[in-house]
Amino acid sequence: MAGIRCLGLRKVFSSSRGPKAVLEGVNLEVKSGEFVAILGPSGCGKTTLLNILSGLDPDYSGQVSFTDSRSPTRPTIGYVFQEPRLLPWMTVRQNIHFALEATPSPKVGARVQSWLRRVGLADYYDYYPNQLSTGMQHRVALARALILDPEVMLLDEPFSSLDEITAMSMREEVLELWKEQQGTVLLVTHNPLEAVYLADRVLVMAANPGRIIAELELTGRLPRPRDPEDRRLWELSREAVRLLSPHLRLGSAVSD
Amino acid sequence: MEALPARTSTRSQGDFSRSLGLRLLSLLSIVLVWLGLSWLLGRTVVPGPVETVEFLIREHERGQLWVHIWITLWRVLLSFAITMALGVLIGVAVGISRTLDRLLEAWVVTGLAVPRILPLVVCYLLIGLNDTAAIVALVIIMVPQVIVQMREGIRSIDVKLVEMARALRRPRGQIWRQVVLPQLAPYLLGTARGVLSLSWKMVVFAELIGRTSGVGYQINFYFQMFEMRGILAYGLAMTLVLAAIDLSMLALSERAFRWRRPVEQVI
């Protein structure tokens, strides 16, 4: 498993009104096997940060490195986006297969089937995405990221477009899979309750420019397994919001 | 587990029969209009389907029909293939590169605006009354339309899907084949059908004014003989051949897009 380290990360977007810093001096350290949540309002640069970490956006200044990786170059990264981003012309099985190879082989086919069982979609392997509910599509996207056996999982508000009941079951699934895989997870969310329920540590991020302003350590204060009904979850989520409140300004968001 | 959503793409036997019935009805309406026109204007002016088919059979027995159809078909398919290959390559390149788009903009706009007969006449004058001139002219006439369609196709690509593939570290070839091309396919197939139809019309025109073989030449020949049956017979034969090719493309497109949700379910 791999850890993540960012030093003095800066990202500037150019707009019609000149350059605009979206991330400024972001320092971040995620230990190998740790589950860290980044909590912040829309437009504070959370997605931009994940795009940089995933390698999608190479245009930034500062340092990004991965520690303890089994790969000499870059660890395998699983990225789950806000929307499932499934290929609509491929069946569920083909969508998961897509992550591993261009031409399906029987060996990989068995792995795909096993992941479909893990996310409860074994009977839906030949369905097209438009024949699935949003929750099911998110599960396919999760299986597609996990089949890579990633050392680092980047989750970009993966439950924000789901109804609360489906989101609750998906959170449980993610926790189960994290315990099994022992990978490093960096979750981006604007839901304080979700952040404190899932993470070992919550990093609070403010906008304009996007930067980390506070950290909330949860491991000692909220042991696992956690109960979604635990009152302490509510108190800790309020604490996270209080850390963020002085930095909230309406209309400050530019882009995620 | 959420409820099993209804599967929408599985077509029942009833759907198939209904679809076939509607298509046959559409075909029958053409024959009926033809019969009506023949009845209204008289058989000498507009021969009916029976007389036309009889003439067609006679041409076949004389050994003339297929010779001309093959020559026309060869010209149609050759100009179609060159047009599509060039148009797709340039269209994709122009869609990706704004610089190239601006560089070629004047050419594309001129190509779209110029009267279609002009390249044909100019090529016949410059290259001579031969097949090369006809094919070059046809390609010049049709390529700008393919470029425009493919450029729009490339620009309407869902970049989020490409990003997803890049985040999964998929090789460039796989991204093009499995992410970009399927998004271009509707544009590609739509354009191909349009070009094929235009190609056949322009080839017949090119044959009519500058060739000594092909369906267009035969139509011109029977025009000079005031033989309406000959004009309609060759027109009908070539229309049937091209319609068969077009229907195969349509079938291919229906198969390729079976994942799509039928629009009538949502509109």
Short mmCIF file of C-alpha atoms in Angstrom, two decimals:
data_model
loop_
_atom_site.label_atom_id
_atom_site.label_comp_id
_atom_site.label_asym_id
_atom_site.label_seq_id
_atom_site.Cartn_x
_atom_site.Cartn_y
_atom_site.Cartn_z
CA MET A 1 0.00 0.00 0.00
CA ALA A 2 1.15 3.53 -0.60
CA GLY A 3 1.01 6.82 1.24
CA ILE A 4 0.49 10.26 -0.31
CA ARG A 5 2.59 13.37 0.29
CA CYS A 6 1.97 16.84 -1.14
CA LEU A 7 4.18 19.84 -0.45
CA GLY A 8 3.37 23.43 -1.37
CA LEU A 9 0.89 22.38 -4.02
CA ARG A 10 -0.33 25.27 -6.16
CA LYS A 11 -2.70 25.24 -9.08
CA VAL A 12 -3.67 28.24 -11.16
CA PHE A 13 -6.49 28.38 -13.69
CA SER A 14 -6.55 31.11 -16.28
CA SER A 15 -9.85 32.86 -16.74
CA SER A 16 -11.09 35.89 -18.69
CA ARG A 17 -10.30 37.98 -15.59
CA GLY A 18 -6.73 36.75 -15.39
CA PRO A 19 -5.06 33.88 -13.53
CA LYS A 20 -6.88 32.50 -10.51
CA ALA A 21 -5.21 30.34 -7.86
CA VAL A 22 -7.47 27.39 -7.11
CA LEU A 23 -5.02 25.63 -4.80
CA GLU A 24 -2.41 27.49 -2.78
CA GLY A 25 0.25 25.96 -0.55
CA VAL A 26 -1.54 22.66 0.00
CA ASN A 27 0.48 20.39 2.28
CA LEU A 28 -0.93 16.95 2.81
CA GLU A 29 0.25 13.64 4.16
CA VAL A 30 -1.75 10.44 4.08
CA LYS A 31 -0.14 7.39 5.64
CA SER A 32 -0.20 4.02 3.98
CA GLY A 33 -3.50 2.23 4.77
CA GLU A 34 -5.07 5.35 6.23
CA PHE A 35 -8.60 6.57 5.42
CA VAL A 36 -8.55 10.35 5.15
CA ALA A 37 -11.45 12.61 4.24
CA ILE A 38 -11.12 16.10 2.80
CA LEU A 39 -14.09 18.19 3.84
CA GLY A 40 -14.82 21.46 2.13
CA PRO A 41 -17.49 23.51 0.38
CA SER A 42 -18.14 23.30 -3.36
CA GLY A 43 -15.51 25.13 -5.34
CA CYS A 44 -12.67 24.84 -2.84
CA GLY A 45 -10.52 22.80 -5.23
CA LYS A 46 -11.13 19.30 -3.85
CA THR A 47 -11.64 17.70 -7.25
CA THR A 48 -8.69 19.63 -8.66
CA LEU A 49 -6.55 18.15 -5.89
CA LEU A 50 -7.70 14.61 -6.73
CA ASN A 51 -7.10 15.21 -10.44
CA ILE A 52 -3.53 16.21 -9.63
CA LEU A 53 -2.98 13.18 -7.40
CA SER A 54 -4.44 10.81 -9.98
CA GLY A 55 -2.11 12.16 -12.66
CA LEU A 56 -4.99 13.53 -14.76
CA ASP A 57 -3.77 17.09 -14.28
CA PRO A 58 -0.01 17.44 -14.70
CA ASP A 59 -0.09 21.23 -14.79
CA TYR A 60 0.66 22.35 -11.22
CA SER A 61 3.54 23.53 -9.08
CA GLY A 62 4.74 21.97 -5.83
CA GLN A 63 5.58 18.38 -5.00
CA VAL A 64 3.45 15.26 -5.14
CA SER A 65 4.97 11.97 -4.12
CA PHE A 66 3.86 8.54 -3.05
CA THR A 67 5.53 6.64 -0.23
CA ASP A 68 5.85 2.91 0.46
CA SER A 69 4.55 1.96 -2.98
CA ARG A 70 5.15 -1.54 -4.35
CA SER A 71 5.73 0.11 -7.74
CA PRO A 72 9.03 1.91 -8.37
CA THR A 73 7.33 4.64 -10.40
CA ARG A 74 3.76 5.36 -9.39
CA PRO A 75 1.29 3.32 -7.33
CA THR A 76 -1.86 1.89 -8.88
CA ILE A 77 -4.60 4.42 -8.23
CA GLY A 78 -8.33 3.71 -8.26
CA TYR A 79 -10.40 6.81 -8.94
CA VAL A 80 -14.13 6.90 -8.28
CA PHE A 81 -15.73 10.03 -9.69
CA GLN A 82 -18.81 11.95 -8.57
CA GLU A 83 -20.76 10.39 -11.46
CA PRO A 84 -20.24 6.72 -12.29
CA ARG A 85 -18.79 7.55 -15.74
CA LEU A 86 -19.64 4.16 -17.19
CA LEU A 87 -19.34 3.57 -20.92
CA PRO A 88 -23.00 3.36 -22.00
CA TRP A 89 -22.26 1.09 -24.99
CA MET A 90 -20.65 -1.54 -22.80
CA THR A 91 -22.37 -4.00 -20.52
CA VAL A 92 -21.64 -4.02 -16.78
CA ARG A 93 -19.09 -6.82 -17.25
CA GLN A 94 -17.40 -5.05 -20.17
CA ASN A 95 -17.22 -1.80 -18.18
CA ILE A 96 -15.32 -3.49 -15.39
CA HIS A 97 -13.19 -5.41 -17.85
CA PHE A 98 -12.28 -2.13 -19.51
CA ALA A 99 -10.15 -1.18 -16.50
CA LEU A 100 -7.85 -4.16 -17.01
CA GLU A 101 -7.46 -4.97 -20.67
CA ALA A 102 -8.70 -4.08 -24.14
CA THR A 103 -9.60 -7.63 -25.20
CA PRO A 104 -11.40 -9.72 -22.59
CA SER A 105 -9.60 -12.89 -21.55
CA PRO A 106 -11.11 -15.78 -19.54
CA LYS A 107 -8.63 -15.28 -16.69
CA VAL A 108 -9.69 -11.69 -16.16
CA GLY A 109 -13.32 -12.67 -16.79
CA ALA A 110 -13.31 -14.75 -13.58
CA ARG A 111 -11.93 -11.79 -11.62
CA VAL A 112 -14.61 -9.51 -13.07
CA GLN A 113 -17.31 -11.97 -12.07
CA SER A 114 -15.88 -12.22 -8.58
CA TRP A 115 -15.95 -8.41 -8.18
CA LEU A 116 -19.49 -8.30 -9.51
CA ARG A 117 -20.46 -10.75 -6.76
CA ARG A 118 -18.65 -8.60 -4.17
CA VAL A 119 -20.67 -5.54 -5.08
CA GLY A 120 -23.89 -7.53 -5.36
CA LEU A 121 -24.30 -7.25 -9.12
CA ALA A 122 -23.53 -10.81 -10.25
CA ASP A 123 -26.93 -11.16 -11.92
CA TYR A 124 -26.58 -7.91 -13.81
CA TYR A 125 -23.39 -8.62 -15.74
CA ASP A 126 -24.99 -8.28 -19.20
CA TYR A 127 -27.01 -5.15 -18.42
CA TYR A 128 -26.22 -1.84 -20.01
CA PRO A 129 -25.72 1.13 -17.64
CA ASN A 130 -28.98 2.80 -18.69
CA GLN A 131 -30.80 -0.30 -17.44
CA LEU A 132 -29.41 0.10 -13.93
CA SER A 133 -30.37 2.41 -11.07
CA THR A 134 -27.92 5.18 -10.10
CA GLY A 135 -26.88 3.25 -6.99
CA MET A 136 -26.10 0.17 -9.06
CA GLN A 137 -24.12 2.26 -11.54
CA HIS A 138 -22.05 3.62 -8.65
CA ARG A 139 -21.37 0.08 -7.50
CA VAL A 140 -20.13 -0.84 -10.97
CA ALA A 141 -17.84 2.20 -10.89
CA LEU A 142 -16.57 1.10 -7.48
CA ALA A 143 -15.89 -2.44 -8.73
CA ARG A 144 -14.13 -1.02 -11.80
CA ALA A 145 -11.76 0.96 -9.55
CA LEU A 146 -11.22 -1.86 -7.06
CA ILE A 147 -10.49 -4.58 -9.62
CA LEU A 148 -7.18 -2.79 -10.27
CA ASP A 149 -6.17 -3.78 -6.74
CA PRO A 150 -5.23 -0.15 -6.13
CA GLU A 151 -2.74 0.95 -3.52
CA VAL A 152 -4.51 4.30 -3.31
CA MET A 153 -8.23 4.94 -3.75
CA LEU A 154 -9.40 8.44 -4.60
CA LEU A 155 -13.11 8.93 -3.97
CA ASP A 156 -14.60 12.16 -5.30
CA GLU A 157 -17.93 12.67 -3.54
CA PRO A 158 -19.05 9.25 -4.75
CA PHE A 159 -22.25 9.26 -2.70
CA SER A 160 -23.39 12.85 -3.30
CA SER A 161 -25.79 12.01 -6.12
CA LEU A 162 -27.37 9.08 -4.24
CA ASP A 163 -30.43 9.06 -2.02
CA GLU A 164 -29.53 8.78 1.67
CA ILE A 165 -30.62 5.14 2.02
CA THR A 166 -28.50 4.00 -0.94
CA ALA A 167 -25.64 6.25 0.18
CA MET A 168 -25.69 4.61 3.65
CA SER A 169 -25.42 1.13 2.18
CA MET A 170 -22.65 2.26 -0.19
CA ARG A 171 -20.68 3.77 2.73
CA GLU A 172 -20.87 0.44 4.54
CA GLU A 173 -19.67 -1.34 1.39
CA VAL A 174 -16.74 1.04 1.01
CA LEU A 175 -15.75 0.51 4.66
CA GLU A 176 -15.99 -3.27 4.27
CA LEU A 177 -13.84 -3.20 1.14
CA TRP A 178 -11.32 -0.86 2.75
CA LYS A 179 -10.97 -3.23 5.71
CA GLU A 180 -10.47 -6.17 3.35
CA GLN A 181 -8.08 -4.44 0.95
CA GLN A 182 -6.14 -2.45 3.58
CA GLY A 183 -5.57 0.27 0.96
CA THR A 184 -5.09 3.98 1.38
CA VAL A 185 -8.26 6.00 0.81
CA LEU A 186 -8.60 9.71 0.19
CA LEU A 187 -12.25 10.72 0.18
CA VAL A 188 -13.44 14.13 -0.89
CA THR A 189 -16.81 15.21 0.45
CA HIS A 190 -18.89 18.20 1.47
CA ASN A 191 -20.87 16.12 3.93
CA PRO A 192 -19.38 16.53 7.48
CA LEU A 193 -21.26 13.57 8.92
CA GLU A 194 -20.04 11.31 6.13
CA ALA A 195 -16.47 12.51 6.62
CA VAL A 196 -16.38 11.78 10.37
CA TYR A 197 -18.21 8.46 9.99
CA LEU A 198 -15.79 7.09 7.39
CA ALA A 199 -12.38 8.62 8.01
CA ASP A 200 -9.49 8.21 10.43
CA ARG A 201 -8.71 11.85 9.91
CA VAL A 202 -10.61 14.78 8.42
CA LEU A 203 -8.77 17.58 6.67
CA VAL A 204 -10.84 20.73 6.44
CA MET A 205 -10.40 22.74 3.29
CA ALA A 206 -11.41 26.35 2.59
CA ALA A 207 -11.84 28.07 -0.76
CA ASN A 208 -10.33 31.08 -2.50
CA PRO A 209 -7.70 29.90 -2.77
CA GLY A 210 -8.19 26.23 -1.88
CA ARG A 211 -6.08 25.33 1.14
CA ILE A 212 -6.17 23.01 4.14
CA ILE A 213 -7.07 25.02 7.22
CA ALA A 214 -7.55 22.43 9.93
CA GLU A 215 -7.28 18.79 10.81
CA LEU A 216 -9.56 16.63 12.90
CA GLU A 217 -8.02 13.44 14.30
CA LEU A 218 -10.68 10.78 14.83
CA THR A 219 -8.86 7.49 15.47
CA GLY A 220 -8.50 8.04 19.19
CA ARG A 221 -11.85 9.76 19.67
CA LEU A 222 -14.09 7.47 17.67
CA PRO A 223 -13.01 3.82 17.58
CA ARG A 224 -14.14 1.45 14.85
CA PRO A 225 -16.55 -0.15 14.14
CA ARG A 226 -18.63 2.99 14.27
CA ASP A 227 -22.34 3.19 14.74
CA PRO A 228 -24.06 5.60 12.31
CA GLU A 229 -26.44 6.48 15.19
CA ASP A 230 -23.59 7.37 17.60
CA ARG A 231 -24.14 10.88 19.07
CA ARG A 232 -20.43 11.56 18.98
CA LEU A 233 -20.54 11.47 15.18
CA TRP A 234 -22.92 14.42 15.20
CA GLU A 235 -20.77 16.34 17.71
CA LEU A 236 -17.60 15.73 15.70
CA SER A 237 -19.28 16.74 12.46
CA ARG A 238 -20.35 20.01 14.16
CA GLU A 239 -16.77 20.50 15.28
CA ALA A 240 -15.60 20.11 11.67
CA VAL A 241 -18.19 22.65 10.47
CA ARG A 242 -17.11 25.09 13.24
CA LEU A 243 -13.53 24.85 11.96
CA LEU A 244 -14.74 25.76 8.49
CA SER A 245 -17.34 28.43 9.35
CA PRO A 246 -15.00 31.46 9.70
CA HIS A 247 -13.71 30.77 6.19
CA LEU A 248 -17.08 30.49 4.47
CA ARG A 249 -17.98 33.32 2.15
CA LEU A 250 -20.98 33.11 -0.17
CA GLY A 251 -20.12 33.40 -3.85
CA SER A 252 -16.48 32.59 -3.24
CA ALA A 253 -16.48 29.37 -5.25
CA VAL A 254 -14.85 29.36 -8.64
CA SER A 255 -14.36 25.78 -9.65
CA ASP A 256 -14.00 22.43 -8.05
CA MET B 1 -30.59 -4.67 -3.16
CA GLU B 2 -32.59 -2.30 -5.31
CA ALA B 3 -35.41 -3.55 -7.45
CA LEU B 4 -34.48 -5.02 -10.77
CA PRO B 5 -35.00 -2.32 -13.38
CA ALA B 6 -36.94 -3.25 -16.48
CA ARG B 7 -34.78 -4.25 -19.40
CA THR B 8 -35.54 -1.96 -22.26
CA SER B 9 -33.49 -3.19 -25.20
CA THR B 10 -34.81 -6.72 -25.49
CA ARG B 11 -37.03 -6.66 -28.51
CA SER B 12 -40.03 -8.93 -28.59
CA GLN B 13 -41.30 -10.78 -31.64
CA GLY B 14 -44.28 -8.36 -31.65
CA ASP B 15 -41.97 -5.33 -31.94
CA PHE B 16 -40.18 -6.94 -34.86
CA SER B 17 -43.41 -7.74 -36.76
CA ARG B 18 -44.70 -4.21 -36.13
CA SER B 19 -41.46 -2.68 -37.36
CA LEU B 20 -41.47 -4.89 -40.49
CA GLY B 21 -45.12 -4.05 -41.15
CA LEU B 22 -44.46 -0.29 -40.93
CA ARG B 23 -41.52 -0.57 -43.30
CA LEU B 24 -43.56 -2.56 -45.84
CA LEU B 25 -46.32 0.04 -45.56
CA SER B 26 -43.76 2.77 -46.27
CA LEU B 27 -42.58 0.86 -49.37
CA LEU B 28 -46.13 0.24 -50.53
CA SER B 29 -46.92 3.95 -50.31
CA ILE B 30 -44.13 4.69 -52.82
CA VAL B 31 -45.54 2.13 -55.29
CA LEU B 32 -49.02 3.57 -54.79
CA VAL B 33 -47.86 7.14 -55.50
CA TRP B 34 -46.06 5.87 -58.62
CA LEU B 35 -49.19 4.03 -59.80
CA GLY B 36 -51.28 7.11 -59.08
CA LEU B 37 -48.96 9.38 -61.11
CA SER B 38 -48.93 6.90 -63.99
CA TRP B 39 -52.73 6.76 -63.95
CA LEU B 40 -53.06 10.55 -63.76
CA LEU B 41 -50.46 11.52 -66.40
CA GLY B 42 -50.75 8.50 -68.70
CA ARG B 43 -48.43 5.52 -69.23
CA THR B 44 -46.44 7.12 -72.04
CA VAL B 45 -45.44 10.06 -69.84
CA VAL B 46 -45.00 8.08 -66.61
CA PRO B 47 -44.85 4.33 -67.22
CA GLY B 48 -46.14 2.27 -64.31
CA PRO B 49 -44.09 -0.15 -62.21
CA VAL B 50 -45.05 -3.15 -64.37
CA GLU B 51 -43.92 -1.61 -67.67
CA THR B 52 -40.73 -0.35 -66.04
CA VAL B 53 -39.84 -3.76 -64.61
CA GLU B 54 -40.60 -5.39 -67.98
CA PHE B 55 -38.17 -2.95 -69.62
CA LEU B 56 -35.62 -3.72 -66.95
CA ILE B 57 -35.90 -7.46 -67.66
CA ARG B 58 -35.38 -6.79 -71.38
CA GLU B 59 -32.24 -4.77 -70.60
CA HIS B 60 -31.00 -7.64 -68.46
CA GLU B 61 -31.62 -10.10 -71.29
CA ARG B 62 -29.70 -7.83 -73.69
CA GLY B 63 -26.76 -8.02 -71.26
CA GLN B 64 -26.70 -4.25 -70.79
CA LEU B 65 -28.17 -3.73 -67.34
CA TRP B 66 -25.50 -5.16 -65.06
CA VAL B 67 -22.57 -3.78 -67.09
CA HIS B 68 -23.76 -0.23 -66.45
CA ILE B 69 -24.85 -0.85 -62.89
CA TRP B 70 -21.46 -2.33 -61.94
CA ILE B 71 -19.58 0.59 -63.49
CA THR B 72 -21.75 3.13 -61.65
CA LEU B 73 -21.55 1.16 -58.42
CA TRP B 74 -17.77 0.98 -58.67
CA ARG B 75 -17.58 4.77 -59.16
CA VAL B 76 -20.00 5.34 -56.27
CA LEU B 77 -18.13 3.08 -53.86
CA LEU B 78 -14.69 4.35 -54.86
CA SER B 79 -15.63 8.02 -54.45
CA PHE B 80 -17.48 7.14 -51.23
CA ALA B 81 -14.46 5.32 -49.76
CA ILE B 82 -11.97 8.07 -50.67
CA THR B 83 -14.34 10.78 -49.40
CA MET B 84 -14.95 9.03 -46.09
CA ALA B 85 -11.28 8.23 -45.50
CA LEU B 86 -10.13 11.78 -46.25
CA GLY B 87 -13.09 13.46 -44.57
CA VAL B 88 -12.82 11.44 -41.36
CA LEU B 89 -9.07 12.01 -41.07
CA ILE B 90 -9.26 15.73 -41.73
CA GLY B 91 -12.48 16.15 -39.70
CA VAL B 92 -11.00 14.47 -36.62
CA ALA B 93 -7.77 16.46 -36.94
CA VAL B 94 -9.70 19.71 -37.34
CA GLY B 95 -11.92 18.80 -34.37
CA ILE B 96 -8.88 18.27 -32.17
CA SER B 97 -6.75 21.20 -33.34
CA ARG B 98 -8.21 24.71 -33.31
CA THR B 99 -5.20 25.92 -35.31
CA LEU B 100 -5.83 23.43 -38.11
CA ASP B 101 -9.53 24.26 -37.98
CA ARG B 102 -8.79 27.94 -38.58
CA LEU B 103 -6.24 27.12 -41.29
CA LEU B 104 -8.73 24.97 -43.21
CA GLU B 105 -11.82 27.04 -42.45
CA ALA B 106 -11.77 28.97 -45.74
CA TRP B 107 -11.38 25.73 -47.72
CA VAL B 108 -14.25 24.02 -45.94
CA VAL B 109 -16.59 27.00 -46.22
CA THR B 110 -15.75 27.40 -49.92
CA GLY B 111 -16.22 23.67 -50.46
CA LEU B 112 -19.66 23.80 -48.89
CA ALA B 113 -20.73 26.93 -50.72
CA VAL B 114 -19.48 26.18 -54.23
CA PRO B 115 -22.16 24.91 -56.68
CA ARG B 116 -21.80 21.15 -56.99
CA ILE B 117 -21.50 21.18 -60.78
CA LEU B 118 -18.46 23.47 -60.71
CA PRO B 119 -15.78 21.00 -59.52
CA LEU B 120 -17.16 18.44 -61.97
CA VAL B 121 -16.90 20.75 -64.99
CA VAL B 122 -13.52 22.12 -63.89
CA CYS B 123 -12.07 18.62 -63.37
CA TYR B 124 -13.38 17.40 -66.75
CA LEU B 125 -11.70 20.42 -68.37
CA LEU B 126 -8.42 20.09 -66.46
CA ILE B 127 -8.00 16.31 -66.26
CA GLY B 128 -10.10 15.20 -69.22
CA LEU B 129 -13.33 13.27 -69.70
CA ASN B 130 -12.27 10.23 -67.72
CA ASP B 131 -12.97 8.37 -64.47
CA THR B 132 -10.11 10.06 -62.60
CA ALA B 133 -11.63 13.48 -63.25
CA ALA B 134 -15.08 12.28 -62.16
CA ILE B 135 -13.80 10.69 -58.94
CA VAL B 136 -11.58 13.68 -58.04
CA ALA B 137 -14.52 16.04 -58.58
CA LEU B 138 -16.87 13.89 -56.51
CA VAL B 139 -14.41 13.75 -53.64
CA ILE B 140 -13.95 17.53 -53.76
CA ILE B 141 -17.73 17.99 -53.70
CA MET B 142 -18.38 15.62 -50.77
CA VAL B 143 -15.35 15.88 -48.47
CA PRO B 144 -16.28 19.23 -46.83
CA GLN B 145 -19.55 17.75 -45.52
CA VAL B 146 -17.74 14.83 -43.90
CA ILE B 147 -15.18 17.21 -42.37
CA VAL B 148 -17.93 19.32 -40.81
CA GLN B 149 -19.79 16.32 -39.40
CA MET B 150 -16.69 14.66 -37.95
CA ARG B 151 -15.47 17.92 -36.45
CA GLU B 152 -18.79 18.27 -34.64
CA GLY B 153 -18.57 14.62 -33.63
CA ILE B 154 -15.15 15.08 -32.04
CA ARG B 155 -16.26 18.25 -30.24
CA SER B 156 -19.29 16.58 -28.75
CA ILE B 157 -17.26 13.80 -27.18
CA ASP B 158 -17.87 13.36 -23.46
CA VAL B 159 -14.47 14.34 -22.10
CA LYS B 160 -15.39 12.98 -18.67
CA LEU B 161 -15.35 9.47 -20.13
CA VAL B 162 -11.94 10.08 -21.67
CA GLU B 163 -10.72 11.38 -18.28
CA MET B 164 -12.07 8.24 -16.63
CA ALA B 165 -10.12 6.07 -19.09
CA ARG B 166 -6.97 8.14 -18.54
CA ALA B 167 -7.36 7.86 -14.77
CA LEU B 168 -7.50 4.08 -15.23
CA ARG B 169 -4.22 4.39 -17.17
CA ARG B 170 -5.66 2.79 -20.29
CA PRO B 171 -3.42 2.82 -23.38
CA ARG B 172 -4.13 5.49 -25.99
CA GLY B 173 -5.19 2.87 -28.57
CA GLN B 174 -7.80 1.40 -26.24
CA ILE B 175 -9.12 4.89 -25.41
CA TRP B 176 -9.55 5.68 -29.10
CA ARG B 177 -11.15 2.33 -29.91
CA GLN B 178 -13.39 1.89 -26.90
CA VAL B 179 -14.13 5.42 -25.70
CA VAL B 180 -13.75 7.88 -28.59
CA LEU B 181 -14.84 5.80 -31.58
CA PRO B 182 -18.16 4.62 -30.10
CA GLN B 183 -19.03 8.28 -29.46
CA LEU B 184 -18.11 9.16 -33.05
CA ALA B 185 -20.00 6.19 -34.49
CA PRO B 186 -23.42 7.90 -34.76
CA TYR B 187 -21.80 10.79 -36.65
CA LEU B 188 -19.80 8.36 -38.77
CA LEU B 189 -22.77 6.21 -39.75
CA GLY B 190 -25.09 9.18 -40.31
CA THR B 191 -22.49 10.88 -42.48
CA ALA B 192 -21.73 7.66 -44.36
CA ARG B 193 -25.40 7.25 -45.28
CA GLY B 194 -25.63 10.87 -46.40
CA VAL B 195 -22.42 10.65 -48.45
CA LEU B 196 -23.46 7.39 -50.08
CA SER B 197 -26.74 8.91 -51.15
CA LEU B 198 -25.07 12.09 -52.43
CA SER B 199 -22.33 10.06 -54.09
CA TRP B 200 -24.80 8.06 -56.16
CA LYS B 201 -26.66 11.20 -57.26
CA MET B 202 -23.44 12.96 -58.22
CA VAL B 203 -21.97 9.92 -60.01
CA VAL B 204 -25.07 9.64 -62.20
CA PHE B 205 -24.77 13.37 -62.92
CA ALA B 206 -21.06 13.03 -63.72
CA GLU B 207 -21.84 10.12 -66.07
CA LEU B 208 -24.62 12.06 -67.69
CA ILE B 209 -22.39 14.98 -68.65
CA GLY B 210 -19.03 13.37 -69.24
CA ARG B 211 -18.89 9.57 -69.39
CA THR B 212 -19.78 6.95 -71.98
CA SER B 213 -20.82 4.23 -69.55
CA GLY B 214 -22.84 3.80 -66.38
CA VAL B 215 -26.41 4.38 -65.31
CA GLY B 216 -26.15 8.15 -65.82
CA TYR B 217 -24.99 7.61 -69.40
CA GLN B 218 -27.90 5.19 -70.03
CA ILE B 219 -30.38 7.67 -68.58
CA ASN B 220 -29.01 10.33 -70.93
CA PHE B 221 -29.20 7.88 -73.84
CA TYR B 222 -32.87 7.08 -73.19
CA PHE B 223 -33.60 10.76 -72.56
CA GLN B 224 -32.41 11.52 -76.09
CA MET B 225 -34.57 8.66 -77.40
CA PHE B 226 -37.58 10.06 -75.42
CA GLU B 227 -37.88 6.63 -73.80
CA MET B 228 -39.27 7.22 -70.33
CA ARG B 229 -39.31 3.48 -69.51
CA GLY B 230 -35.52 3.31 -70.00
CA ILE B 231 -34.95 6.35 -67.78
CA LEU B 232 -37.14 4.96 -65.01
CA ALA B 233 -35.81 1.41 -65.39
CA TYR B 234 -32.17 2.38 -64.85
CA GLY B 235 -33.12 4.82 -62.12
CA LEU B 236 -35.11 2.09 -60.38
CA ALA B 237 -32.38 -0.53 -60.70
CA MET B 238 -29.71 1.72 -59.22
CA THR B 239 -32.06 2.98 -56.50
CA LEU B 240 -32.75 -0.61 -55.46
CA VAL B 241 -29.03 -1.47 -55.30
CA LEU B 242 -28.23 1.65 -53.27
CA ALA B 243 -31.27 1.15 -51.03
CA ALA B 244 -30.02 -2.38 -50.27
CA ILE B 245 -26.61 -0.96 -49.27
CA ASP B 246 -28.27 1.77 -47.22
CA LEU B 247 -30.50 -0.74 -45.44
CA SER B 248 -27.45 -2.86 -44.57
CA MET B 249 -25.87 0.26 -43.07
CA LEU B 250 -29.07 0.95 -41.16
CA ALA B 251 -29.11 -2.63 -39.82
CA LEU B 252 -25.46 -2.26 -38.81
CA SER B 253 -26.27 0.99 -37.04
CA GLU B 254 -29.23 -0.55 -35.18
CA ARG B 255 -26.99 -3.37 -34.03
CA ALA B 256 -24.19 -1.01 -33.00
CA PHE B 257 -26.57 1.21 -31.02
CA ARG B 258 -28.69 -1.45 -29.35
CA TRP B 259 -27.51 -0.11 -25.98
CA ARG B 260 -29.37 3.14 -26.58
CA ARG B 261 -32.65 3.72 -24.84
CA PRO B 262 -35.36 4.12 -27.51
CA VAL B 263 -36.17 7.81 -27.64
CA GLU B 264 -39.92 7.15 -27.86
CA GLN B 265 -39.75 5.86 -24.30
CA VAL B 266 -38.76 9.26 -22.99
CA ILE B 267 -40.19 11.86 -25.39
#
